[in-house]
mmCIF file of C-alpha atoms in Angstrom:
data_model
loop_
_atom_site.group_PDB
_atom_site.id
_atom_site.type_symbol
_atom_site.label_atom_id
_atom_site.label_comp_id
_atom_site.label_asym_id
_atom_site.label_seq_id
_atom_site.Cartn_x
_atom_site.Cartn_y
_atom_site.Cartn_z
ATOM 1 C CA MET A 452 129.743 80.390 125.234
ATOM 2 C CA SER A 453 132.602 81.685 123.097
ATOM 3 C CA PRO A 454 134.596 79.256 120.952
ATOM 4 C CA SER A 455 137.618 77.827 122.745
ATOM 5 C CA ALA A 456 139.297 76.129 119.794
ATOM 6 C CA HIS A 457 141.780 77.357 117.235
ATOM 7 C CA VAL A 458 141.213 76.369 113.585
ATOM 8 C CA THR A 459 144.227 75.831 111.320
ATOM 9 C CA PRO A 460 144.101 75.081 107.589
ATOM 10 C CA LEU A 461 146.470 72.220 106.758
ATOM 11 C CA GLN A 462 148.503 73.035 103.687
ATOM 12 C CA ARG A 463 150.178 69.654 103.814
ATOM 13 C CA VAL A 464 148.880 66.824 105.992
ATOM 14 C CA SER A 465 151.694 65.355 108.094
ATOM 15 C CA ASP A 466 151.678 61.973 109.806
ATOM 16 C CA THR A 467 150.944 63.798 113.060
ATOM 17 C CA ASP A 468 148.014 65.638 111.473
ATOM 18 C CA ALA A 469 146.604 62.381 110.096
ATOM 19 C CA ALA A 470 146.876 60.742 113.514
ATOM 20 C CA ALA A 471 145.058 63.697 115.099
ATOM 21 C CA TRP A 472 142.368 63.468 112.417
ATOM 22 C CA HIS A 473 141.913 59.757 113.118
ATOM 23 C CA GLN A 474 141.652 60.425 116.854
ATOM 24 C CA VAL A 475 138.793 62.891 116.360
ATOM 25 C CA VAL A 476 136.931 60.795 113.761
ATOM 26 C CA ALA A 477 137.226 57.627 115.870
ATOM 27 C CA ALA A 478 135.789 59.380 118.920
ATOM 28 C CA SER A 479 132.989 60.966 116.884
ATOM 29 C CA THR A 480 132.080 57.691 115.165
ATOM 30 C CA ALA A 481 132.049 55.684 118.391
ATOM 31 C CA HIS A 482 129.710 58.206 120.012
ATOM 32 C CA ASP A 483 127.341 58.876 117.107
ATOM 33 C CA LEU A 484 127.321 55.506 115.308
ATOM 34 C CA PRO A 485 127.611 52.700 117.865
ATOM 35 C CA GLY A 486 128.255 49.405 116.131
ATOM 36 C CA VAL A 487 129.864 50.992 113.077
ATOM 37 C CA PRO A 488 133.482 49.789 112.721
ATOM 38 C CA ALA A 489 136.124 52.249 113.826
ATOM 39 C CA PRO A 490 137.943 53.976 110.963
ATOM 40 C CA ASP A 491 141.282 52.453 110.013
ATOM 41 C CA PRO A 492 144.245 54.806 110.620
ATOM 42 C CA GLY A 493 145.893 53.749 107.363
ATOM 43 C CA HIS A 494 142.761 54.467 105.362
ATOM 44 C CA ILE A 495 142.406 57.933 106.876
ATOM 45 C CA HIS A 496 146.077 58.667 106.216
ATOM 46 C CA ALA A 497 145.679 57.642 102.573
ATOM 47 C CA GLN A 498 142.441 59.617 102.192
ATOM 48 C CA LEU A 499 144.150 62.769 103.452
ATOM 49 C CA THR A 500 147.446 62.420 101.601
ATOM 50 C CA GLN A 501 146.751 60.608 98.320
ATOM 51 C CA PRO A 502 145.340 62.364 95.234
ATOM 52 C CA ALA A 503 141.637 61.816 94.539
ATOM 53 C CA LEU A 504 139.882 61.383 91.213
ATOM 54 C CA GLY A 505 138.062 64.415 89.815
ATOM 55 C CA SER A 506 138.521 66.487 92.940
ATOM 56 C CA ARG A 507 140.949 68.143 95.295
ATOM 57 C CA ARG A 508 140.798 68.386 99.054
ATOM 58 C CA LEU A 509 141.111 71.154 101.639
ATOM 59 C CA THR A 510 141.464 70.287 105.334
ATOM 60 C CA TRP A 511 141.277 72.061 108.680
ATOM 61 C CA LEU A 512 142.242 70.980 112.193
ATOM 62 C CA ALA A 513 140.743 72.489 115.345
ATOM 63 C CA THR A 514 142.816 72.302 118.536
ATOM 64 C CA ALA A 515 142.161 73.175 122.161
ATOM 65 C CA ALA A 516 144.299 75.600 124.157
ATOM 66 C CA ASP A 517 146.616 72.739 125.124
ATOM 67 C CA GLY A 518 147.085 71.719 121.480
ATOM 68 C CA ALA A 519 144.889 68.621 121.676
ATOM 69 C CA PRO A 520 142.862 67.907 118.517
ATOM 70 C CA VAL A 521 139.147 68.528 119.046
ATOM 71 C CA GLY A 522 137.668 68.870 115.558
ATOM 72 C CA VAL A 523 138.376 68.355 111.863
ATOM 73 C CA ALA A 524 136.837 69.424 108.579
ATOM 74 C CA GLY A 525 137.531 68.210 105.076
ATOM 75 C CA LEU A 526 136.224 69.816 101.914
ATOM 76 C CA ARG A 527 136.197 67.912 98.640
ATOM 77 C CA LEU A 528 136.104 70.309 95.698
ATOM 78 C CA PHE A 529 134.883 68.538 92.568
ATOM 79 C CA THR A 530 136.915 69.486 89.497
ATOM 80 C CA SER A 531 135.352 67.460 86.667
ATOM 81 C CA THR A 532 133.183 69.115 84.021
ATOM 82 C CA GLY A 533 129.577 68.861 85.162
ATOM 83 C CA GLN A 534 130.408 69.067 88.886
ATOM 84 C CA GLN A 535 132.513 72.193 89.260
ATOM 85 C CA HIS A 536 129.688 73.857 91.192
ATOM 86 C CA LEU A 537 129.804 71.218 93.940
ATOM 87 C CA ALA A 538 131.705 70.658 97.186
ATOM 88 C CA GLU A 539 131.355 67.925 99.804
ATOM 89 C CA LEU A 540 131.887 68.391 103.528
ATOM 90 C CA GLU A 541 133.120 66.004 106.208
ATOM 91 C CA LEU A 542 133.100 67.529 109.701
ATOM 92 C CA HIS A 543 133.701 65.903 113.087
ATOM 93 C CA VAL A 544 134.001 67.279 116.619
ATOM 94 C CA ASP A 545 135.172 65.151 119.531
ATOM 95 C CA PRO A 546 132.057 64.543 121.700
ATOM 96 C CA ALA A 547 133.906 65.752 124.790
ATOM 97 C CA HIS A 548 134.397 69.164 123.163
ATOM 98 C CA ARG A 549 131.006 69.768 121.575
ATOM 99 C CA ARG A 550 128.699 72.744 122.117
ATOM 100 C CA LEU A 551 131.663 75.072 122.495
ATOM 101 C CA GLY A 552 131.475 76.546 118.995
ATOM 102 C CA THR A 553 134.155 74.354 117.404
ATOM 103 C CA GLY A 554 131.865 72.960 114.707
ATOM 104 C CA THR A 555 130.620 76.441 113.826
ATOM 105 C CA LEU A 556 134.194 77.716 113.521
ATOM 106 C CA LEU A 557 135.100 74.861 111.201
ATOM 107 C CA LEU A 558 131.976 75.317 109.090
ATOM 108 C CA SER A 559 132.672 79.050 108.741
ATOM 109 C CA ALA A 560 136.120 78.259 107.340
ATOM 110 C CA VAL A 561 134.614 75.727 104.930
ATOM 111 C CA VAL A 562 131.889 78.093 103.689
ATOM 112 C CA ALA A 563 134.443 80.860 103.131
ATOM 113 C CA ALA A 564 136.527 78.439 101.044
ATOM 114 C CA CYS A 565 133.467 77.405 99.036
ATOM 115 C CA ARG A 566 132.688 81.012 98.203
ATOM 116 C CA ALA A 567 136.298 81.688 97.246
ATOM 117 C CA GLU A 568 136.154 78.674 94.936
ATOM 118 C CA GLY A 569 132.835 79.730 93.376
ATOM 119 C CA ARG A 570 130.851 76.744 94.660
ATOM 120 C CA ARG A 571 127.069 77.060 94.848
ATOM 121 C CA SER A 572 126.261 73.750 96.556
ATOM 122 C CA LEU A 573 127.825 72.229 99.681
ATOM 123 C CA VAL A 574 126.649 68.706 100.554
ATOM 124 C CA ALA A 575 127.197 66.681 103.714
ATOM 125 C CA THR A 576 126.089 63.274 104.965
ATOM 126 C CA ALA A 577 124.743 62.680 108.468
ATOM 127 C CA ALA A 578 123.141 59.712 110.157
ATOM 128 C CA ALA A 579 119.392 60.094 110.593
ATOM 129 C CA ALA A 580 118.426 61.772 113.890
ATOM 130 C CA SER A 581 122.105 62.208 114.802
ATOM 131 C CA PRO A 582 123.946 65.197 116.292
ATOM 132 C CA GLY A 583 125.415 65.790 112.826
ATOM 133 C CA GLU A 584 121.957 66.089 111.308
ATOM 134 C CA ALA A 585 120.827 68.512 114.008
ATOM 135 C CA PHE A 586 123.986 70.591 113.442
ATOM 136 C CA SER A 587 123.385 70.683 109.685
ATOM 137 C CA GLU A 588 119.799 71.830 110.058
ATOM 138 C CA ARG A 589 120.745 74.527 112.592
ATOM 139 C CA HIS A 590 123.194 75.939 110.067
ATOM 140 C CA GLY A 591 120.794 76.161 107.142
ATOM 141 C CA PHE A 592 121.363 72.886 105.323
ATOM 142 C CA ARG A 593 118.257 71.272 103.847
ATOM 143 C CA ARG A 594 117.659 67.536 103.515
ATOM 144 C CA VAL A 595 117.854 66.502 99.860
ATOM 145 C CA LEU A 596 118.234 62.700 99.839
ATOM 146 C CA ALA A 597 117.450 59.796 102.169
ATOM 147 C CA LEU A 598 119.582 56.653 102.041
ATOM 148 C CA ASP A 599 119.152 53.207 103.545
ATOM 149 C CA HIS A 600 122.347 51.408 104.496
ATOM 150 C CA LEU A 601 122.144 47.630 104.197
ATOM 151 C CA LEU A 602 124.382 44.768 105.326
ATOM 152 C CA LEU A 603 124.771 41.359 103.695
ATOM 153 C CA ASP A 604 126.044 38.287 105.530
ATOM 154 C CA VAL A 605 128.229 36.803 102.785
ATOM 155 C CA ALA A 606 127.928 33.250 104.090
ATOM 156 C CA ARG A 607 124.120 33.400 104.163
ATOM 157 C CA ALA A 608 123.563 35.343 100.944
ATOM 158 C CA ASP A 609 121.303 33.784 98.326
ATOM 159 C CA ALA A 610 123.675 33.618 95.357
ATOM 160 C CA ALA A 611 121.617 31.107 93.349
ATOM 161 C CA ALA A 612 120.928 33.733 90.688
ATOM 162 C CA ALA A 613 124.559 33.358 89.579
ATOM 163 C CA ASP A 614 123.497 30.047 87.973
ATOM 164 C CA THR A 615 120.941 31.743 85.718
ATOM 165 C CA GLU A 616 121.697 31.491 82.005
ATOM 166 C CA TYR A 617 121.212 34.561 79.831
ATOM 167 C CA PRO A 618 121.551 33.691 76.130
ATOM 168 C CA GLY A 619 123.772 36.241 74.429
ATOM 169 C CA TYR A 620 125.346 37.408 77.691
ATOM 170 C CA GLU A 621 128.517 36.346 79.452
ATOM 171 C CA LEU A 622 130.205 37.263 82.712
ATOM 172 C CA ALA A 623 133.638 38.870 82.981
ATOM 173 C CA CYS A 624 135.545 39.430 86.217
ATOM 174 C CA TRP A 625 138.710 41.336 87.079
ATOM 175 C CA THR A 626 140.629 42.759 90.023
ATOM 176 C CA GLY A 627 142.011 46.293 89.937
ATOM 177 C CA THR A 628 142.265 48.089 86.595
ATOM 178 C CA VAL A 629 139.857 47.092 83.834
ATOM 179 C CA PRO A 630 141.448 45.029 81.028
ATOM 180 C CA ASP A 631 142.355 47.163 78.024
ATOM 181 C CA ASP A 632 139.908 45.401 75.713
ATOM 182 C CA LEU A 633 136.998 46.270 78.040
ATOM 183 C CA ALA A 634 137.987 49.808 79.014
ATOM 184 C CA GLU A 635 135.861 51.681 76.456
ATOM 185 C CA ALA A 636 132.814 49.498 77.104
ATOM 186 C CA PHE A 637 133.279 49.918 80.863
ATOM 187 C CA ALA A 638 133.389 53.715 80.554
ATOM 188 C CA ALA A 639 130.212 53.687 78.461
ATOM 189 C CA ALA A 640 128.459 51.591 81.115
ATOM 190 C CA LYS A 641 129.645 53.881 83.909
ATOM 191 C CA ASN A 642 127.978 56.831 82.209
ATOM 192 C CA ALA A 643 124.646 55.103 82.882
ATOM 193 C CA MET A 644 125.136 56.056 86.560
ATOM 194 C CA ASN A 645 124.015 59.589 85.688
ATOM 195 C CA ASP A 646 120.344 58.571 85.894
ATOM 196 C CA MET A 647 120.539 57.134 89.410
ATOM 197 C CA PRO A 648 118.094 58.664 91.914
ATOM 198 C CA MET A 649 119.656 61.704 93.613
ATOM 199 C CA GLY A 650 116.605 63.282 95.218
ATOM 200 C CA ASP A 651 116.839 67.075 95.273
ATOM 201 C CA MET A 652 120.646 67.126 95.405
ATOM 202 C CA ASP A 653 122.422 69.463 93.000
ATOM 203 C CA TYR A 654 124.843 66.683 92.102
ATOM 204 C CA GLY A 655 125.482 67.449 88.451
ATOM 205 C CA SER A 656 126.814 64.762 86.119
ATOM 206 C CA GLN A 657 130.010 62.839 85.483
ATOM 207 C CA THR A 658 131.556 61.844 82.170
ATOM 208 C CA TRP A 659 133.573 58.637 82.129
ATOM 209 C CA THR A 660 136.257 57.733 79.609
ATOM 210 C CA ALA A 661 138.605 54.763 79.378
ATOM 211 C CA ASP A 662 141.390 56.868 80.871
ATOM 212 C CA ARG A 663 139.199 57.983 83.739
ATOM 213 C CA VAL A 664 138.170 54.461 84.739
ATOM 214 C CA ARG A 665 141.833 53.469 84.731
ATOM 215 C CA ALA A 666 142.674 56.493 86.860
ATOM 216 C CA MET A 667 139.971 55.569 89.373
ATOM 217 C CA ALA A 668 141.480 52.106 89.803
ATOM 218 C CA GLU A 669 144.926 53.631 90.256
ATOM 219 C CA VAL A 670 143.662 55.950 93.007
ATOM 220 C CA LEU A 671 142.235 52.998 94.921
ATOM 221 C CA ALA A 672 145.379 50.917 94.402
ATOM 222 C CA ASP A 673 147.572 53.762 95.666
ATOM 223 C CA ARG A 674 145.511 53.744 98.874
ATOM 224 C CA GLY A 675 146.034 50.014 99.246
ATOM 225 C CA ASP A 676 142.378 49.203 98.513
ATOM 226 C CA VAL A 677 141.290 46.114 96.564
ATOM 227 C CA LEU A 678 138.783 46.709 93.742
ATOM 228 C CA LEU A 679 136.757 43.761 92.412
ATOM 229 C CA THR A 680 134.498 44.099 89.366
ATOM 230 C CA THR A 681 132.054 41.649 87.799
ATOM 231 C CA ALA A 682 130.390 42.590 84.512
ATOM 232 C CA ALA A 683 127.803 41.275 82.067
ATOM 233 C CA LEU A 684 128.870 41.486 78.404
ATOM 234 C CA CYS A 685 126.673 41.347 75.310
ATOM 235 C CA LYS A 686 127.973 41.539 71.749
ATOM 236 C CA GLY A 687 130.882 43.794 72.568
ATOM 237 C CA GLU A 688 128.920 46.009 74.934
ATOM 238 C CA MET A 689 128.974 46.049 78.701
ATOM 239 C CA ALA A 690 125.369 45.569 79.756
ATOM 240 C CA GLY A 691 126.016 46.037 83.444
ATOM 241 C CA TYR A 692 128.534 45.630 86.232
ATOM 242 C CA THR A 693 129.014 45.667 89.980
ATOM 243 C CA GLU A 694 132.025 46.820 92.011
ATOM 244 C CA ILE A 695 133.212 45.876 95.495
ATOM 245 C CA VAL A 696 136.008 47.642 97.376
ATOM 246 C CA ILE A 697 137.936 46.228 100.319
ATOM 247 C CA ARG A 698 139.680 49.099 102.021
ATOM 248 C CA ALA A 699 143.284 48.857 103.132
ATOM 249 C CA GLY A 700 143.465 47.353 106.609
ATOM 250 C CA GLU A 701 139.905 46.000 106.438
ATOM 251 C CA THR A 702 139.542 42.379 107.520
ATOM 252 C CA ARG A 703 135.771 41.851 107.743
ATOM 253 C CA ARG A 704 133.680 44.256 105.699
ATOM 254 C CA ALA A 705 133.614 45.103 101.989
ATOM 255 C CA LEU A 706 131.946 48.175 100.547
ATOM 256 C CA GLN A 707 129.611 48.111 97.577
ATOM 257 C CA TYR A 708 130.546 50.719 95.001
ATOM 258 C CA ASP A 709 128.603 51.051 91.728
ATOM 259 C CA THR A 710 126.053 48.573 90.458
ATOM 260 C CA VAL A 711 124.751 49.566 87.030
ATOM 261 C CA VAL A 712 122.655 48.061 84.280
ATOM 262 C CA VAL A 713 122.581 50.240 81.161
ATOM 263 C CA PRO A 714 119.086 51.247 80.006
ATOM 264 C CA ALA A 715 118.948 49.021 76.906
ATOM 265 C CA HIS A 716 119.561 45.917 79.050
ATOM 266 C CA ARG A 717 117.321 46.588 82.045
ATOM 267 C CA SER A 718 114.377 44.495 83.276
ATOM 268 C CA HIS A 719 116.141 41.174 82.589
ATOM 269 C CA GLY A 720 117.614 40.478 86.029
ATOM 270 C CA LEU A 721 121.213 41.313 85.113
ATOM 271 C CA GLY A 722 121.776 43.382 88.252
ATOM 272 C CA LEU A 723 120.956 40.424 90.463
ATOM 273 C CA TRP A 724 123.066 38.166 88.217
ATOM 274 C CA VAL A 725 126.278 40.166 88.519
ATOM 275 C CA LYS A 726 125.811 40.803 92.243
ATOM 276 C CA ALA A 727 125.205 37.113 92.953
ATOM 277 C CA GLU A 728 128.354 36.228 91.009
ATOM 278 C CA MET A 729 130.249 38.817 93.060
ATOM 279 C CA VAL A 730 129.132 37.109 96.260
ATOM 280 C CA ARG A 731 130.575 33.845 94.966
ATOM 281 C CA ARG A 732 133.816 35.610 94.076
ATOM 282 C CA LEU A 733 134.143 37.005 97.574
ATOM 283 C CA ARG A 734 133.587 33.586 99.098
ATOM 284 C CA ALA A 735 136.284 32.080 96.898
ATOM 285 C CA GLU A 736 138.832 34.930 96.741
ATOM 286 C CA GLN A 737 138.320 36.844 99.993
ATOM 287 C CA PRO A 738 137.173 34.309 102.600
ATOM 288 C CA GLY A 739 137.946 36.713 105.458
ATOM 289 C CA ILE A 740 135.280 39.163 104.265
ATOM 290 C CA VAL A 741 132.080 38.252 106.077
ATOM 291 C CA GLU A 742 129.784 41.157 105.179
ATOM 292 C CA ILE A 743 129.095 43.759 102.514
ATOM 293 C CA GLU A 744 127.756 47.237 103.227
ATOM 294 C CA THR A 745 125.791 49.134 100.614
ATOM 295 C CA ASP A 746 123.534 52.161 100.534
ATOM 296 C CA ASN A 747 120.600 52.941 98.296
ATOM 297 C CA ALA A 748 118.395 55.963 97.893
ATOM 298 C CA GLN A 749 115.093 55.155 99.561
ATOM 299 C CA ASP A 750 113.267 55.817 96.290
ATOM 300 C CA ASN A 751 115.536 53.447 94.338
ATOM 301 C CA THR A 752 112.987 50.694 94.772
ATOM 302 C CA HIS A 753 114.400 48.427 92.072
ATOM 303 C CA MET A 754 117.908 48.172 93.553
ATOM 304 C CA LEU A 755 116.518 47.849 97.061
ATOM 305 C CA ALA A 756 114.451 44.873 95.861
ATOM 306 C CA VAL A 757 117.525 43.296 94.233
ATOM 307 C CA ASN A 758 119.529 43.693 97.408
ATOM 308 C CA ARG A 759 116.802 42.249 99.591
ATOM 309 C CA GLN A 760 116.554 39.232 97.283
ATOM 310 C CA LEU A 761 120.258 38.619 97.851
ATOM 311 C CA GLY A 762 119.724 38.810 101.598
ATOM 312 C CA PHE A 763 120.771 42.352 102.496
ATOM 313 C CA ARG A 764 119.131 43.575 105.702
ATOM 314 C CA PHE A 765 118.476 47.104 106.907
ATOM 315 C CA HIS A 766 121.284 48.534 109.024
ATOM 316 C CA ARG A 767 120.746 52.287 109.422
ATOM 317 C CA SER A 768 119.658 55.424 107.564
ATOM 318 C CA THR A 769 121.573 58.514 106.557
ATOM 319 C CA HIS A 770 120.506 61.769 104.979
ATOM 320 C CA GLU A 771 122.299 63.972 102.486
ATOM 321 C CA HIS A 772 122.027 67.661 103.304
ATOM 322 C CA GLN A 773 122.786 70.598 101.050
ATOM 323 C CA LEU A 774 123.679 74.185 101.827
ATOM 324 C CA ASP A 775 122.884 76.514 98.936
ATOM 325 C CA LEU A 776 125.507 79.240 98.697
ATOM 326 C CA PRO A 777 124.955 82.588 96.975
ATOM 327 C CA THR A 778 127.102 83.148 93.911
ATOM 328 C CA THR A 779 128.193 86.470 92.457
#
C-alpha cells in the first residue's frame, strides 16, 4: 500500500504543531504502553521549543490528506565533543494510521538528515516486544542495550540506609543549580558517568565542566522541571550523588536521573546512602510524589541490587537500537 501521509519538516514549532505532536504521542503511548502515564502537553511543548544541552533538535510532522496529524519524528543531534557522531530518534505513528507507510516516510527523512549532518550512529528506544521494536528491526536497526525500568513506592521504600554513618563523609542537598562552591566537584563527579554500562551502543563520551552542570540545571528550570540533588562529600571532593527530576505538570511520578559514585569511593555503600536520603527528601519536600521511575542496564548488576534494596520493583523492559549509517 502506498504512503498516504505528507511529511513536513518543522522549522519552528508552533503551539499548534506542539498540540498535534502531543496528540500523536498520547495515542501511541496509550496503545503501546498501557499503564504508562500519558505525556503532559506542557512538557512536550517545552521539549520541542526550549533549547537542549549539548544538542539541537530537528522535527517532522506527518499529516493525512485532511490535515490531521498522524505521525511525528524528532531527531536529537548531539553537538558536544565526544558525541558529534551520534543522533537519537523519537518516532511515533497514531495506531489508527499504522501500516500505511507513514513511519517509513518519517524514518527516510530522519536518515537523510543524519547523513547530511555526518552522523554514523542513530539510536532509538523501544519497549521490548512492542510495535516500535518490530519497526526498528525491519528497518535495519540492531539491538545494542537492554534496560529494566523499575518503580519505587516512595511511602514503602526502605530508607533506613540514610541513617548510616560514614566517617569522613557528609551529605549535601540542593534544589536546582549546584551551589558555586560545589560546582567544580560536581562536574568532576559527573565525568564518572562515562564508565556506566552502555552495551554495544556507540554512545561516545561526555565532558562535564562547572559551566555545563549549571547550564543543565538552567535547561530543566526553563522547562519548568524541578531538579533535586543529594551528594556525598569527602575532603573537598564529591564522592557520589543522585538526581531526581519532577517534570513540569507532573503530580505523582518523579524520574531518576544520574546516580554516580566515583571510582575511588566505590564499594562502601554510598550509592544506597544518597538514594535513601533522597527518598526522605521527597517525603518531606514533595509529598505529592508517590513513586520514582528509574532504568538500569540489565548488566548493571550493582545498581540494580541497590535499587532493589530500596524497594524498587520491576515495571517493564526497553531496548536501545542502533542504525549504523555509512559515512563518506
